[in-house]
mmCIF file of C-alpha atoms in Angstrom:
data_model
loop_
_atom_site.group_PDB
_atom_site.id
_atom_site.type_symbol
_atom_site.label_atom_id
_atom_site.label_comp_id
_atom_site.label_asym_id
_atom_site.label_seq_id
_atom_site.Cartn_x
_atom_site.Cartn_y
_atom_site.Cartn_z
ATOM 1 C CA MET A 1 -159.585 -17.379 3.109
ATOM 2 C CA ALA A 2 -163.300 -17.998 2.752
ATOM 3 C CA SER A 3 -163.975 -14.288 2.834
ATOM 4 C CA SER A 4 -161.984 -13.854 -0.382
ATOM 5 C CA ARG A 5 -164.960 -15.358 -2.214
ATOM 6 C CA PHE A 6 -167.062 -12.296 -1.497
ATOM 7 C CA TYR A 7 -166.324 -9.304 -3.627
ATOM 8 C CA SER A 8 -169.463 -7.320 -3.089
ATOM 9 C CA HIS A 9 -168.007 -5.192 -0.282
ATOM 10 C CA ASN A 10 -165.981 -3.297 -2.817
ATOM 11 C CA PRO A 11 -167.966 -1.483 -5.462
ATOM 12 C CA LYS A 12 -167.166 -2.521 -9.019
ATOM 13 C CA LYS A 13 -165.895 -0.160 -11.646
ATOM 14 C CA TYR A 14 -166.086 -0.808 -15.393
ATOM 15 C CA THR A 15 -164.094 -0.148 -18.584
ATOM 16 C CA LEU A 16 -165.262 0.705 -22.107
ATOM 17 C CA ASP A 17 -163.940 -2.714 -23.162
ATOM 18 C CA HIS A 18 -166.341 -4.478 -20.784
ATOM 19 C CA GLU A 19 -163.982 -5.481 -17.987
ATOM 20 C CA TRP A 20 -164.909 -5.018 -14.336
ATOM 21 C CA VAL A 21 -162.552 -4.363 -11.458
ATOM 22 C CA SER A 22 -163.130 -4.435 -7.726
ATOM 23 C CA LEU A 23 -160.448 -2.913 -5.505
ATOM 24 C CA ASP A 24 -159.959 -3.892 -1.877
ATOM 25 C CA SER A 25 -158.859 -0.546 -0.450
ATOM 26 C CA GLU A 26 -157.027 -2.180 2.475
ATOM 27 C CA THR A 27 -154.926 -4.756 0.619
ATOM 28 C CA LEU A 28 -154.873 -2.799 -2.681
ATOM 29 C CA LEU A 29 -155.664 -6.072 -4.430
ATOM 30 C CA ALA A 30 -157.914 -5.546 -7.434
ATOM 31 C CA THR A 31 -159.962 -8.454 -8.775
ATOM 32 C CA ILE A 32 -160.594 -8.360 -12.503
ATOM 33 C CA SER A 33 -162.763 -10.106 -15.066
ATOM 34 C CA ILE A 34 -165.127 -9.478 -17.948
ATOM 35 C CA THR A 35 -168.730 -8.422 -17.437
ATOM 36 C CA HIS A 36 -171.911 -10.416 -17.876
ATOM 37 C CA TYR A 37 -172.618 -8.320 -20.971
ATOM 38 C CA ALA A 38 -169.211 -9.285 -22.418
ATOM 39 C CA GLN A 39 -169.655 -13.000 -21.807
ATOM 40 C CA SER A 40 -173.107 -12.991 -23.390
ATOM 41 C CA SER A 41 -171.669 -11.292 -26.475
ATOM 42 C CA LEU A 42 -168.972 -13.970 -26.772
ATOM 43 C CA GLY A 43 -170.991 -17.153 -26.549
ATOM 44 C CA ASP A 44 -169.481 -20.327 -25.080
ATOM 45 C CA VAL A 45 -165.957 -19.751 -23.811
ATOM 46 C CA VAL A 46 -163.602 -22.638 -24.720
ATOM 47 C CA PHE A 47 -160.243 -21.255 -23.600
ATOM 48 C CA VAL A 48 -158.916 -18.513 -21.341
ATOM 49 C CA GLU A 49 -155.422 -17.055 -21.753
ATOM 50 C CA LEU A 50 -154.241 -15.729 -18.378
ATOM 51 C CA PRO A 51 -151.389 -13.378 -17.519
ATOM 52 C CA LYS A 52 -148.337 -14.588 -15.557
ATOM 53 C CA VAL A 53 -148.060 -14.006 -11.836
ATOM 54 C CA GLY A 54 -145.398 -11.351 -11.246
ATOM 55 C CA ASP A 55 -145.977 -9.550 -14.560
ATOM 56 C CA GLU A 56 -146.088 -5.792 -14.300
ATOM 57 C CA VAL A 57 -148.907 -4.289 -16.312
ATOM 58 C CA LYS A 58 -150.030 -0.779 -17.209
ATOM 59 C CA ALA A 59 -153.654 0.284 -17.480
ATOM 60 C CA GLY A 60 -154.887 -0.469 -20.998
ATOM 61 C CA GLU A 61 -152.278 -3.138 -21.736
ATOM 62 C CA GLN A 62 -153.368 -6.522 -22.996
ATOM 63 C CA ILE A 63 -153.301 -9.076 -20.164
ATOM 64 C CA GLY A 64 -155.022 -12.089 -21.669
ATOM 65 C CA ALA A 65 -157.719 -13.332 -23.973
ATOM 66 C CA VAL A 66 -160.952 -15.255 -24.018
ATOM 67 C CA GLU A 67 -161.628 -17.644 -26.864
ATOM 68 C CA SER A 68 -165.231 -18.393 -27.638
ATOM 69 C CA VAL A 69 -166.117 -20.463 -30.672
ATOM 70 C CA LYS A 70 -163.611 -19.353 -33.358
ATOM 71 C CA ALA A 71 -163.149 -15.873 -31.892
ATOM 72 C CA ALA A 72 -160.287 -14.781 -29.634
ATOM 73 C CA SER A 73 -161.039 -11.535 -27.785
ATOM 74 C CA ASP A 74 -158.261 -9.675 -26.009
ATOM 75 C CA ILE A 75 -158.605 -8.493 -22.423
ATOM 76 C CA TYR A 76 -156.981 -5.342 -21.081
ATOM 77 C CA ALA A 77 -155.783 -4.309 -17.633
ATOM 78 C CA PRO A 78 -158.271 -1.783 -16.174
ATOM 79 C CA ILE A 79 -155.576 -0.459 -13.808
ATOM 80 C CA SER A 80 -151.783 -0.620 -13.456
ATOM 81 C CA GLY A 81 -149.944 -2.910 -11.066
ATOM 82 C CA VAL A 82 -148.424 -6.348 -10.620
ATOM 83 C CA ILE A 83 -150.289 -9.607 -11.295
ATOM 84 C CA GLU A 84 -150.573 -11.252 -7.860
ATOM 85 C CA GLU A 85 -152.813 -14.197 -8.603
ATOM 86 C CA VAL A 86 -154.538 -15.837 -11.562
ATOM 87 C CA ASN A 87 -157.656 -17.994 -11.489
ATOM 88 C CA SER A 88 -156.194 -21.290 -12.664
ATOM 89 C CA ALA A 89 -159.606 -22.975 -12.285
ATOM 90 C CA LEU A 90 -160.338 -21.420 -15.680
ATOM 91 C CA ASP A 91 -157.770 -23.719 -17.330
ATOM 92 C CA GLN A 92 -159.988 -26.705 -16.645
ATOM 93 C CA GLN A 93 -163.333 -24.912 -16.574
ATOM 94 C CA PRO A 94 -163.355 -22.009 -19.012
ATOM 95 C CA SER A 95 -167.166 -22.085 -18.846
ATOM 96 C CA LEU A 96 -166.944 -20.478 -15.369
ATOM 97 C CA LEU A 97 -166.600 -17.244 -17.312
ATOM 98 C CA ASN A 98 -170.031 -17.775 -18.861
ATOM 99 C CA LYS A 99 -171.667 -18.944 -15.668
ATOM 100 C CA PHE A 100 -170.170 -16.593 -13.099
ATOM 101 C CA PRO A 101 -168.401 -13.757 -14.945
ATOM 102 C CA GLU A 102 -168.757 -11.423 -11.983
ATOM 103 C CA GLY A 103 -167.820 -13.993 -9.301
ATOM 104 C CA ASP A 104 -166.036 -17.372 -9.543
ATOM 105 C CA GLY A 105 -165.128 -16.550 -13.131
ATOM 106 C CA TRP A 106 -162.648 -13.866 -12.049
ATOM 107 C CA LEU A 107 -159.496 -13.742 -14.187
ATOM 108 C CA CYS A 108 -156.711 -12.342 -12.058
ATOM 109 C CA LYS A 109 -155.812 -10.108 -9.158
ATOM 110 C CA ILE A 110 -153.597 -7.089 -9.625
ATOM 111 C CA ARG A 111 -151.770 -5.310 -6.798
ATOM 112 C CA ALA A 112 -152.745 -1.751 -7.666
ATOM 113 C CA ALA A 113 -149.805 0.587 -8.268
ATOM 114 C CA ASN A 114 -151.996 3.646 -8.438
ATOM 115 C CA PRO A 115 -155.447 3.235 -6.833
ATOM 116 C CA ASP A 116 -156.459 6.674 -8.129
ATOM 117 C CA GLU A 117 -156.829 5.062 -11.571
ATOM 118 C CA MET A 118 -160.105 3.619 -10.279
ATOM 119 C CA GLU A 119 -161.580 7.134 -10.312
ATOM 120 C CA ILE A 120 -161.672 7.458 -14.093
ATOM 121 C CA LEU A 121 -163.404 4.101 -14.619
ATOM 122 C CA MET A 122 -167.178 3.863 -15.054
ATOM 123 C CA THR A 123 -169.614 3.473 -12.184
ATOM 124 C CA PRO A 124 -172.211 0.665 -12.483
ATOM 125 C CA GLU A 125 -174.771 3.274 -13.607
ATOM 126 C CA ALA A 126 -172.461 4.740 -16.265
ATOM 127 C CA TYR A 127 -171.554 1.258 -17.476
ATOM 128 C CA LYS A 128 -175.199 0.281 -17.781
ATOM 129 C CA GLU A 129 -175.760 3.310 -19.953
ATOM 130 C CA HIS A 130 -172.660 2.435 -22.024
ATOM 131 C CA CYS A 131 -174.136 -1.011 -22.741
ATOM 132 C CA GLU A 132 -177.442 0.457 -23.817
ATOM 133 C CA THR A 133 -176.076 2.930 -26.351
ATOM 134 C CA MET B 1 -178.817 11.732 -36.790
ATOM 135 C CA ALA B 2 -175.382 10.383 -35.923
ATOM 136 C CA ALA B 3 -176.752 6.827 -36.011
ATOM 137 C CA ALA B 4 -178.220 7.410 -39.477
ATOM 138 C CA VAL B 5 -174.849 8.689 -40.736
ATOM 139 C CA ARG B 6 -173.107 5.636 -39.294
ATOM 140 C CA ALA B 7 -175.632 3.252 -40.832
ATOM 141 C CA ARG B 8 -174.960 4.721 -44.275
ATOM 142 C CA LEU B 9 -171.179 4.359 -44.064
ATOM 143 C CA PRO B 10 -170.094 2.003 -46.824
ATOM 144 C CA ILE B 11 -167.790 -0.953 -46.265
ATOM 145 C CA LEU B 12 -164.657 -0.379 -48.327
ATOM 146 C CA TYR B 13 -163.378 -3.505 -50.052
ATOM 147 C CA HIS B 14 -160.352 -4.483 -52.067
ATOM 148 C CA TYR B 15 -159.439 -7.674 -53.904
ATOM 149 C CA LEU B 16 -155.743 -8.494 -54.328
ATOM 150 C CA PRO B 17 -155.531 -10.729 -57.417
ATOM 151 C CA THR B 18 -152.007 -12.183 -56.912
ATOM 152 C CA PRO B 19 -151.386 -14.520 -53.946
ATOM 153 C CA VAL B 20 -149.562 -12.678 -51.137
ATOM 154 C CA PRO B 21 -147.183 -13.949 -48.423
ATOM 155 C CA TYR B 22 -148.869 -14.433 -45.046
ATOM 156 C CA LYS B 23 -146.644 -12.433 -42.688
ATOM 157 C CA PRO B 24 -146.759 -9.124 -44.591
ATOM 158 C CA ALA B 25 -150.526 -9.594 -44.937
ATOM 159 C CA LEU B 26 -150.774 -10.059 -41.163
ATOM 160 C CA GLU B 27 -148.751 -6.849 -40.774
ATOM 161 C CA LEU B 28 -151.136 -5.053 -43.119
ATOM 162 C CA GLN B 29 -154.106 -6.157 -41.004
ATOM 163 C CA GLU B 30 -152.262 -4.904 -37.943
ATOM 164 C CA ARG B 31 -151.505 -1.506 -39.523
ATOM 165 C CA LEU B 32 -155.103 -1.053 -40.665
ATOM 166 C CA HIS B 33 -156.330 -2.104 -37.217
ATOM 167 C CA GLN B 34 -154.054 0.469 -35.537
ATOM 168 C CA LEU B 35 -155.230 3.128 -37.993
ATOM 169 C CA GLN B 36 -158.885 2.369 -37.223
ATOM 170 C CA LEU B 37 -158.228 2.400 -33.483
ATOM 171 C CA ALA B 38 -156.269 5.684 -33.586
ATOM 172 C CA THR B 39 -158.899 7.360 -35.781
ATOM 173 C CA ARG B 40 -161.704 6.197 -33.493
ATOM 174 C CA ARG B 41 -159.896 7.468 -30.390
ATOM 175 C CA ARG B 42 -159.160 10.831 -31.994
ATOM 176 C CA GLN B 43 -162.777 11.103 -32.965
ATOM 177 C CA SER B 44 -164.152 10.309 -29.533
ATOM 178 C CA HIS B 45 -161.830 12.909 -28.023
ATOM 179 C CA SER B 46 -163.247 15.623 -30.240
ATOM 180 C CA GLN B 47 -166.854 14.491 -30.099
ATOM 181 C CA ASN B 48 -168.177 17.933 -29.344
ATOM 182 C CA SER B 49 -167.129 19.375 -32.670
ATOM 183 C CA SER B 50 -169.101 18.850 -35.864
ATOM 184 C CA LEU B 51 -168.938 15.421 -37.518
ATOM 185 C CA ASN B 52 -168.131 16.942 -40.889
ATOM 186 C CA GLU B 53 -165.216 18.948 -39.654
ATOM 187 C CA GLU B 54 -161.832 18.306 -41.270
ATOM 188 C CA GLY B 55 -159.593 16.076 -39.131
ATOM 189 C CA ASN B 56 -162.600 14.459 -37.519
ATOM 190 C CA LYS B 57 -162.909 11.725 -40.117
ATOM 191 C CA THR B 58 -164.469 8.484 -39.016
ATOM 192 C CA HIS B 59 -162.653 5.157 -39.352
ATOM 193 C CA PRO B 60 -163.775 2.969 -42.266
ATOM 194 C CA ASP B 61 -164.834 -0.661 -42.075
ATOM 195 C CA ILE B 62 -162.585 -2.515 -44.533
ATOM 196 C CA LEU B 63 -162.902 -5.863 -46.285
ATOM 197 C CA LEU B 64 -159.796 -7.423 -47.858
ATOM 198 C CA LEU B 65 -160.221 -10.350 -50.248
ATOM 199 C CA LEU B 66 -157.110 -12.230 -51.235
ATOM 200 C CA GLN B 67 -155.241 -15.500 -51.637
ATOM 201 C CA HIS B 68 -152.127 -16.387 -49.696
ATOM 202 C CA ARG B 69 -148.995 -18.151 -50.825
ATOM 203 C CA PRO B 70 -148.928 -21.614 -49.171
ATOM 204 C CA VAL B 71 -148.913 -21.252 -45.380
ATOM 205 C CA TYR B 72 -150.037 -23.140 -42.312
ATOM 206 C CA THR B 73 -151.147 -21.023 -39.361
ATOM 207 C CA GLY B 74 -151.830 -21.850 -35.731
ATOM 208 C CA GLY B 75 -154.535 -20.364 -33.492
ATOM 209 C CA ARG B 76 -154.354 -18.614 -30.161
ATOM 210 C CA ARG B 77 -154.178 -21.825 -28.111
ATOM 211 C CA GLN B 78 -151.069 -22.871 -30.037
ATOM 212 C CA GLN B 79 -149.012 -19.799 -29.271
ATOM 213 C CA GLN B 80 -147.005 -21.380 -26.487
ATOM 214 C CA TRP B 81 -143.851 -22.811 -27.949
ATOM 215 C CA THR B 82 -143.326 -26.553 -27.357
ATOM 216 C CA ASP B 83 -140.871 -29.123 -28.754
ATOM 217 C CA GLU B 84 -143.791 -30.844 -30.421
ATOM 218 C CA LEU B 85 -144.787 -27.642 -32.173
ATOM 219 C CA GLU B 86 -141.233 -27.015 -33.312
ATOM 220 C CA LEU B 87 -141.081 -30.475 -34.926
ATOM 221 C CA GLU B 88 -144.423 -29.879 -36.616
ATOM 222 C CA GLN B 89 -143.257 -26.518 -37.905
ATOM 223 C CA LYS B 90 -140.129 -28.127 -39.402
ATOM 224 C CA ARG B 91 -142.184 -30.880 -41.028
ATOM 225 C CA LEU B 92 -144.540 -28.379 -42.650
ATOM 226 C CA GLN B 93 -141.696 -26.174 -43.825
ATOM 227 C CA HIS B 94 -140.151 -29.212 -45.527
ATOM 228 C CA LEU B 95 -143.389 -29.501 -47.492
ATOM 229 C CA GLY B 96 -142.657 -26.058 -48.888
ATOM 230 C CA ALA B 97 -145.057 -23.929 -46.852
ATOM 231 C CA ASP B 98 -144.580 -21.270 -44.171
ATOM 232 C CA TRP B 99 -145.795 -21.806 -40.612
ATOM 233 C CA VAL B 100 -147.040 -18.796 -38.662
ATOM 234 C CA PRO B 101 -148.545 -18.702 -35.157
ATOM 235 C CA THR B 102 -151.404 -16.214 -34.815
ATOM 236 C CA ALA B 103 -153.664 -14.713 -32.132
ATOM 237 C CA ARG B 104 -156.961 -15.630 -33.825
ATOM 238 C CA GLY B 105 -159.501 -18.124 -32.565
ATOM 239 C CA GLY B 106 -159.508 -21.688 -33.883
ATOM 240 C CA GLU B 107 -156.660 -24.117 -34.457
ATOM 241 C CA THR B 108 -154.319 -25.142 -37.295
ATOM 242 C CA THR B 109 -155.363 -24.258 -40.809
ATOM 243 C CA PHE B 110 -153.937 -23.867 -44.297
ATOM 244 C CA HIS B 111 -154.147 -20.930 -46.689
ATOM 245 C CA GLY B 112 -152.932 -20.962 -50.261
ATOM 246 C CA PRO B 113 -153.719 -20.242 -53.901
ATOM 247 C CA GLY B 114 -157.153 -21.490 -54.907
ATOM 248 C CA GLN B 115 -158.666 -20.438 -51.586
ATOM 249 C CA ILE B 116 -160.314 -17.063 -50.989
ATOM 250 C CA VAL B 117 -159.476 -15.472 -47.688
ATOM 251 C CA ALA B 118 -161.665 -12.603 -46.502
ATOM 252 C CA TYR B 119 -160.393 -10.278 -43.792
ATOM 253 C CA PRO B 120 -163.252 -8.061 -42.565
ATOM 254 C CA LEU B 121 -161.728 -5.291 -40.424
ATOM 255 C CA PHE B 122 -164.976 -4.113 -38.887
ATOM 256 C CA ASP B 123 -166.005 -2.101 -35.828
ATOM 257 C CA LEU B 124 -168.502 -4.421 -34.113
ATOM 258 C CA GLY B 125 -169.310 -1.776 -31.512
ATOM 259 C CA ARG B 126 -170.414 0.679 -34.177
ATOM 260 C CA MET B 127 -172.451 -2.077 -35.869
ATOM 261 C CA SER B 128 -173.983 -3.050 -32.502
ATOM 262 C CA ARG B 129 -173.202 -6.693 -33.267
ATOM 263 C CA SER B 130 -172.143 -9.183 -30.660
ATOM 264 C CA ILE B 131 -169.123 -11.344 -31.403
ATOM 265 C CA ARG B 132 -171.331 -14.417 -31.505
ATOM 266 C CA CYS B 133 -173.647 -12.795 -34.099
ATOM 267 C CA TYR B 134 -170.670 -11.668 -36.133
ATOM 268 C CA ILE B 135 -169.359 -15.257 -36.388
ATOM 269 C CA ASP B 136 -172.874 -16.369 -37.446
ATOM 270 C CA ASP B 137 -172.946 -13.614 -40.072
ATOM 271 C CA LEU B 138 -169.639 -14.748 -41.570
ATOM 272 C CA GLN B 139 -170.874 -18.310 -41.596
ATOM 273 C CA SER B 140 -174.149 -17.374 -43.365
ATOM 274 C CA ILE B 141 -172.293 -15.353 -46.002
ATOM 275 C CA MET B 142 -170.089 -18.348 -46.870
ATOM 276 C CA GLN B 143 -172.928 -20.830 -46.656
ATOM 277 C CA GLN B 144 -175.137 -18.772 -48.967
ATOM 278 C CA HIS B 145 -172.317 -18.323 -51.432
ATOM 279 C CA VAL B 146 -171.903 -22.090 -51.601
ATOM 280 C CA THR B 147 -175.596 -22.992 -51.733
ATOM 281 C CA ILE B 148 -177.110 -20.078 -53.677
ATOM 282 C CA THR B 149 -174.311 -18.959 -55.997
ATOM 283 C CA HIS B 150 -173.055 -22.482 -56.697
ATOM 284 C CA ARG B 151 -176.070 -24.676 -55.869
ATOM 285 C CA ILE B 152 -173.937 -26.988 -53.739
ATOM 286 C CA SER B 153 -175.895 -28.305 -50.791
ATOM 287 C CA THR B 154 -174.385 -27.962 -47.331
ATOM 288 C CA THR B 155 -175.099 -29.850 -44.172
ATOM 289 C CA PRO B 156 -175.975 -28.200 -40.870
ATOM 290 C CA SER B 157 -173.323 -28.735 -38.206
ATOM 291 C CA SER B 158 -172.921 -27.879 -34.568
ATOM 292 C CA LEU B 159 -169.360 -26.884 -35.494
ATOM 293 C CA THR B 160 -168.462 -23.488 -36.896
ATOM 294 C CA GLY B 161 -167.629 -23.388 -40.596
ATOM 295 C CA VAL B 162 -169.374 -24.666 -43.714
ATOM 296 C CA PHE B 163 -169.658 -28.424 -44.283
ATOM 297 C CA VAL B 164 -170.759 -30.186 -47.475
ATOM 298 C CA THR B 165 -171.053 -33.479 -45.574
ATOM 299 C CA PRO B 166 -170.382 -34.111 -41.860
ATOM 300 C CA THR B 167 -166.815 -35.110 -42.827
ATOM 301 C CA SER B 168 -166.021 -32.637 -45.582
ATOM 302 C CA LYS B 169 -165.539 -28.965 -44.924
ATOM 303 C CA ILE B 170 -165.398 -26.217 -47.515
ATOM 304 C CA GLY B 171 -165.116 -23.022 -45.454
ATOM 305 C CA SER B 172 -163.539 -22.045 -42.121
ATOM 306 C CA ILE B 173 -163.655 -19.134 -39.686
ATOM 307 C CA GLY B 174 -161.148 -17.723 -37.180
ATOM 308 C CA VAL B 175 -161.168 -14.177 -35.857
ATOM 309 C CA GLN B 176 -159.528 -11.917 -33.306
ATOM 310 C CA VAL B 177 -161.353 -9.041 -31.610
ATOM 311 C CA ARG B 178 -159.547 -6.141 -29.950
ATOM 312 C CA HIS B 179 -161.459 -3.127 -28.600
ATOM 313 C CA ARG B 180 -164.445 -4.397 -30.638
ATOM 314 C CA LEU B 181 -162.392 -4.175 -33.876
ATOM 315 C CA THR B 182 -162.054 -7.404 -35.843
ATOM 316 C CA THR B 183 -159.067 -8.924 -37.655
ATOM 317 C CA HIS B 184 -158.592 -12.283 -39.416
ATOM 318 C CA GLY B 185 -161.798 -13.767 -40.850
ATOM 319 C CA LEU B 186 -162.845 -16.584 -43.135
ATOM 320 C CA SER B 187 -161.433 -18.855 -45.825
ATOM 321 C CA LEU B 188 -163.305 -20.668 -48.555
ATOM 322 C CA ASN B 189 -161.766 -23.295 -50.858
ATOM 323 C CA ILE B 190 -162.541 -22.502 -54.494
ATOM 324 C CA THR B 191 -160.242 -24.721 -56.594
ATOM 325 C CA PRO B 192 -158.926 -28.147 -55.516
ATOM 326 C CA GLU B 193 -155.348 -26.766 -55.202
ATOM 327 C CA PRO B 194 -155.444 -26.306 -51.383
ATOM 328 C CA LEU B 195 -156.740 -29.835 -50.701
ATOM 329 C CA ALA B 196 -153.434 -31.752 -50.888
ATOM 330 C CA TRP B 197 -151.927 -29.220 -48.490
ATOM 331 C CA PHE B 198 -154.821 -29.652 -46.064
ATOM 332 C CA ASP B 199 -154.312 -33.438 -46.149
ATOM 333 C CA GLN B 200 -150.988 -32.902 -44.388
ATOM 334 C CA VAL B 201 -152.545 -31.575 -41.158
ATOM 335 C CA VAL B 202 -155.500 -32.039 -38.841
ATOM 336 C CA ALA B 203 -157.228 -28.777 -39.695
ATOM 337 C CA CYS B 204 -159.272 -26.902 -37.055
ATOM 338 C CA GLY B 205 -158.629 -29.680 -34.523
ATOM 339 C CA LEU B 206 -161.054 -32.005 -36.334
ATOM 340 C CA PRO B 207 -159.550 -35.426 -37.099
ATOM 341 C CA GLY B 208 -161.655 -37.315 -39.627
ATOM 342 C CA VAL B 209 -162.788 -34.167 -41.432
ATOM 343 C CA ARG B 210 -161.315 -33.542 -44.876
ATOM 344 C CA GLN B 211 -161.473 -30.380 -46.897
ATOM 345 C CA THR B 212 -163.258 -29.975 -50.187
ATOM 346 C CA SER B 213 -163.617 -27.097 -52.645
ATOM 347 C CA ILE B 214 -166.259 -25.560 -54.884
ATOM 348 C CA GLY B 215 -164.423 -26.867 -57.978
ATOM 349 C CA ALA B 216 -164.151 -30.379 -56.541
ATOM 350 C CA GLU B 217 -167.867 -30.426 -55.679
ATOM 351 C CA LEU B 218 -168.949 -29.135 -59.081
ATOM 352 C CA GLY B 219 -166.504 -31.350 -60.934
ATOM 353 C CA ARG B 220 -165.438 -28.532 -63.195
ATOM 354 C CA GLU B 221 -162.970 -25.679 -63.297
ATOM 355 C CA VAL B 222 -163.886 -22.541 -61.371
ATOM 356 C CA ARG B 223 -162.011 -19.257 -61.507
ATOM 357 C CA ILE B 224 -161.228 -17.241 -58.388
ATOM 358 C CA GLU B 225 -161.851 -13.931 -60.213
ATOM 359 C CA ASN B 226 -165.486 -14.889 -60.805
ATOM 360 C CA GLU B 227 -166.098 -15.427 -57.076
ATOM 361 C CA ILE B 228 -165.230 -11.920 -55.948
ATOM 362 C CA ALA B 229 -168.243 -9.925 -57.130
ATOM 363 C CA PRO B 230 -170.865 -12.345 -55.731
ATOM 364 C CA LEU B 231 -168.976 -12.632 -52.426
ATOM 365 C CA VAL B 232 -168.744 -8.850 -52.070
ATOM 366 C CA GLU B 233 -172.471 -8.627 -52.740
ATOM 367 C CA ARG B 234 -173.169 -11.242 -50.044
ATOM 368 C CA PHE B 235 -171.154 -9.209 -47.542
ATOM 369 C CA GLY B 236 -173.212 -6.125 -48.429
ATOM 370 C CA ARG B 237 -176.484 -7.993 -47.911
ATOM 371 C CA GLY B 238 -175.272 -9.834 -44.821
ATOM 372 C CA PHE B 239 -174.213 -6.664 -43.041
ATOM 373 C CA GLN B 240 -176.821 -4.449 -44.749
ATOM 374 C CA ARG B 241 -174.237 -2.018 -46.002
ATOM 375 C CA GLU B 242 -173.190 -0.503 -49.293
ATOM 376 C CA MET B 243 -169.945 -2.026 -50.610
ATOM 377 C CA ARG B 244 -167.499 0.385 -52.238
ATOM 378 C CA PRO B 245 -163.972 -0.220 -53.542
ATOM 379 C CA VAL B 246 -161.079 1.421 -51.672
ATOM 380 C CA LEU B 247 -160.242 4.437 -53.835
ATOM 381 C CA GLU B 248 -156.838 6.088 -53.812
ATOM 382 C CA ASP B 249 -158.396 9.603 -53.845
ATOM 383 C CA GLU B 250 -160.685 8.928 -50.898
ATOM 384 C CA GLU B 251 -158.480 6.768 -48.645
ATOM 385 C CA PRO B 252 -154.881 7.452 -49.719
ATOM 386 C CA GLU B 253 -153.327 5.995 -46.563
ATOM 387 C CA VAL B 254 -155.329 2.752 -46.650
ATOM 388 C CA TYR B 255 -154.858 2.422 -50.404
ATOM 389 C CA ALA B 256 -151.074 2.864 -50.151
ATOM 390 C CA MET B 257 -150.783 0.206 -47.427
ATOM 391 C CA ILE B 258 -152.792 -2.318 -49.449
ATOM 392 C CA ARG B 259 -150.910 -1.507 -52.640
ATOM 393 C CA GLU B 260 -147.612 -2.207 -50.861
ATOM 394 C CA LEU B 261 -148.744 -5.754 -50.085
ATOM 395 C CA GLU B 262 -150.088 -6.206 -53.594
ATOM 396 C CA ILE B 263 -146.682 -5.341 -55.073
ATOM 397 C CA LEU B 264 -144.999 -7.839 -52.719
ATOM 398 C CA GLY B 265 -147.287 -10.542 -54.106
ATOM 399 C CA GLU B 266 -146.636 -9.519 -57.702
ATOM 400 C CA ASN B 267 -142.870 -9.722 -57.167
ATOM 401 C CA ALA B 268 -142.851 -12.979 -55.210
ATOM 402 C CA GLY B 269 -142.724 -15.205 -58.293
ATOM 403 C CA PRO B 270 -144.269 -18.643 -58.762
ATOM 404 C CA TRP B 271 -145.477 -20.703 -55.803
ATOM 405 C CA LEU B 272 -145.587 -24.432 -55.131
ATOM 406 C CA SER B 273 -148.854 -25.899 -56.396
ATOM 407 C CA GLY B 274 -148.731 -28.780 -53.903
ATOM 408 C CA PRO B 275 -146.711 -30.098 -50.961
ATOM 409 C CA LEU B 276 -143.277 -31.617 -51.584
ATOM 410 C CA LEU B 277 -144.087 -35.126 -50.504
ATOM 411 C CA SER B 278 -140.605 -36.606 -50.258
ATOM 412 C CA PRO B 279 -138.894 -34.422 -47.665
ATOM 413 C CA PRO B 280 -135.093 -34.585 -47.613
ATOM 414 C CA THR B 281 -133.860 -37.247 -45.185
ATOM 415 C CA SER B 282 -131.417 -35.649 -42.791
#
């Protein structure tokens, strides 16, 4: 169980809408959240709307939202699959998204239906460039 | 070059003079949002061709200014249906207003005649503005309108919105952002008409804060029509953009959608000027 806290073994991929996804190629479980860049753009997060475990989602579909002060921003599934787990710690501590967006502030885990979808997402280098333009 | 072209794009605005029902106005925002998103996607798919080419038109930033018919709306956190919420909805409907849950930030609020609502449908990505900055921009625009145009002093607050005193609020903000495109926006009380409606709810989740209006602060009659031009100008300055009206010739699709809502408002007849305070006992 403790090893599930370490995501760095699996390289992250990024979307144009500033979500990151890290796929465990053995279990096909993909961990998802928003990037550091996204959280800094939002300001203090006061509420996180999470998807339901068991929901089937398609890449690009809305799966939740983050509310910072007076602004609700939608979050989209980077890849298709079934929601396996949600990070319910965010209910009590939405600020985890500000503090650890790329770690303990993960949003949900999706069982990937089509791991090939990872290929079209941005590499860390491409994402960095996307943020700078 | 492309950046210079983008910077010069005007914001297209339209003021709807007759109060409009909330739900069709929400649908209009949704349709304009979808149009912006589809146009942007089409454009990015054909990025290699010339910018001026026909069919490669860029999506406009749009600002709608309007008043609603009396309505209470809930924010994103209030979307889950509970018995408590159902009771509250019934109570508010007995007062003669609609109740509509929405996906914007913030909590319960009221919109109605005498209050200007501004819906900026902007592409924050294209403007290179963070969501946090955008909220600050909206707040400054309202605050300057109150203090500079009307010489009403405001009080700084750690809360979002514009406050005349720590317990009286004149302007509120609540937005939704999807793919960096904004919907919803701000509301500013102009005449005292909305105040009795506001007294029926805890607005924005702030017990102990009451609403006030420009007219109530000045102690004289103010007309909504006179607020539009200075507000539009503040938006132009705030976002450093030229403000141009939506013209039928230039944006036929956008114009037709807005006109449809305008006609709905014109045909909706008179509205209640205050809450019905003795609800039927049943």
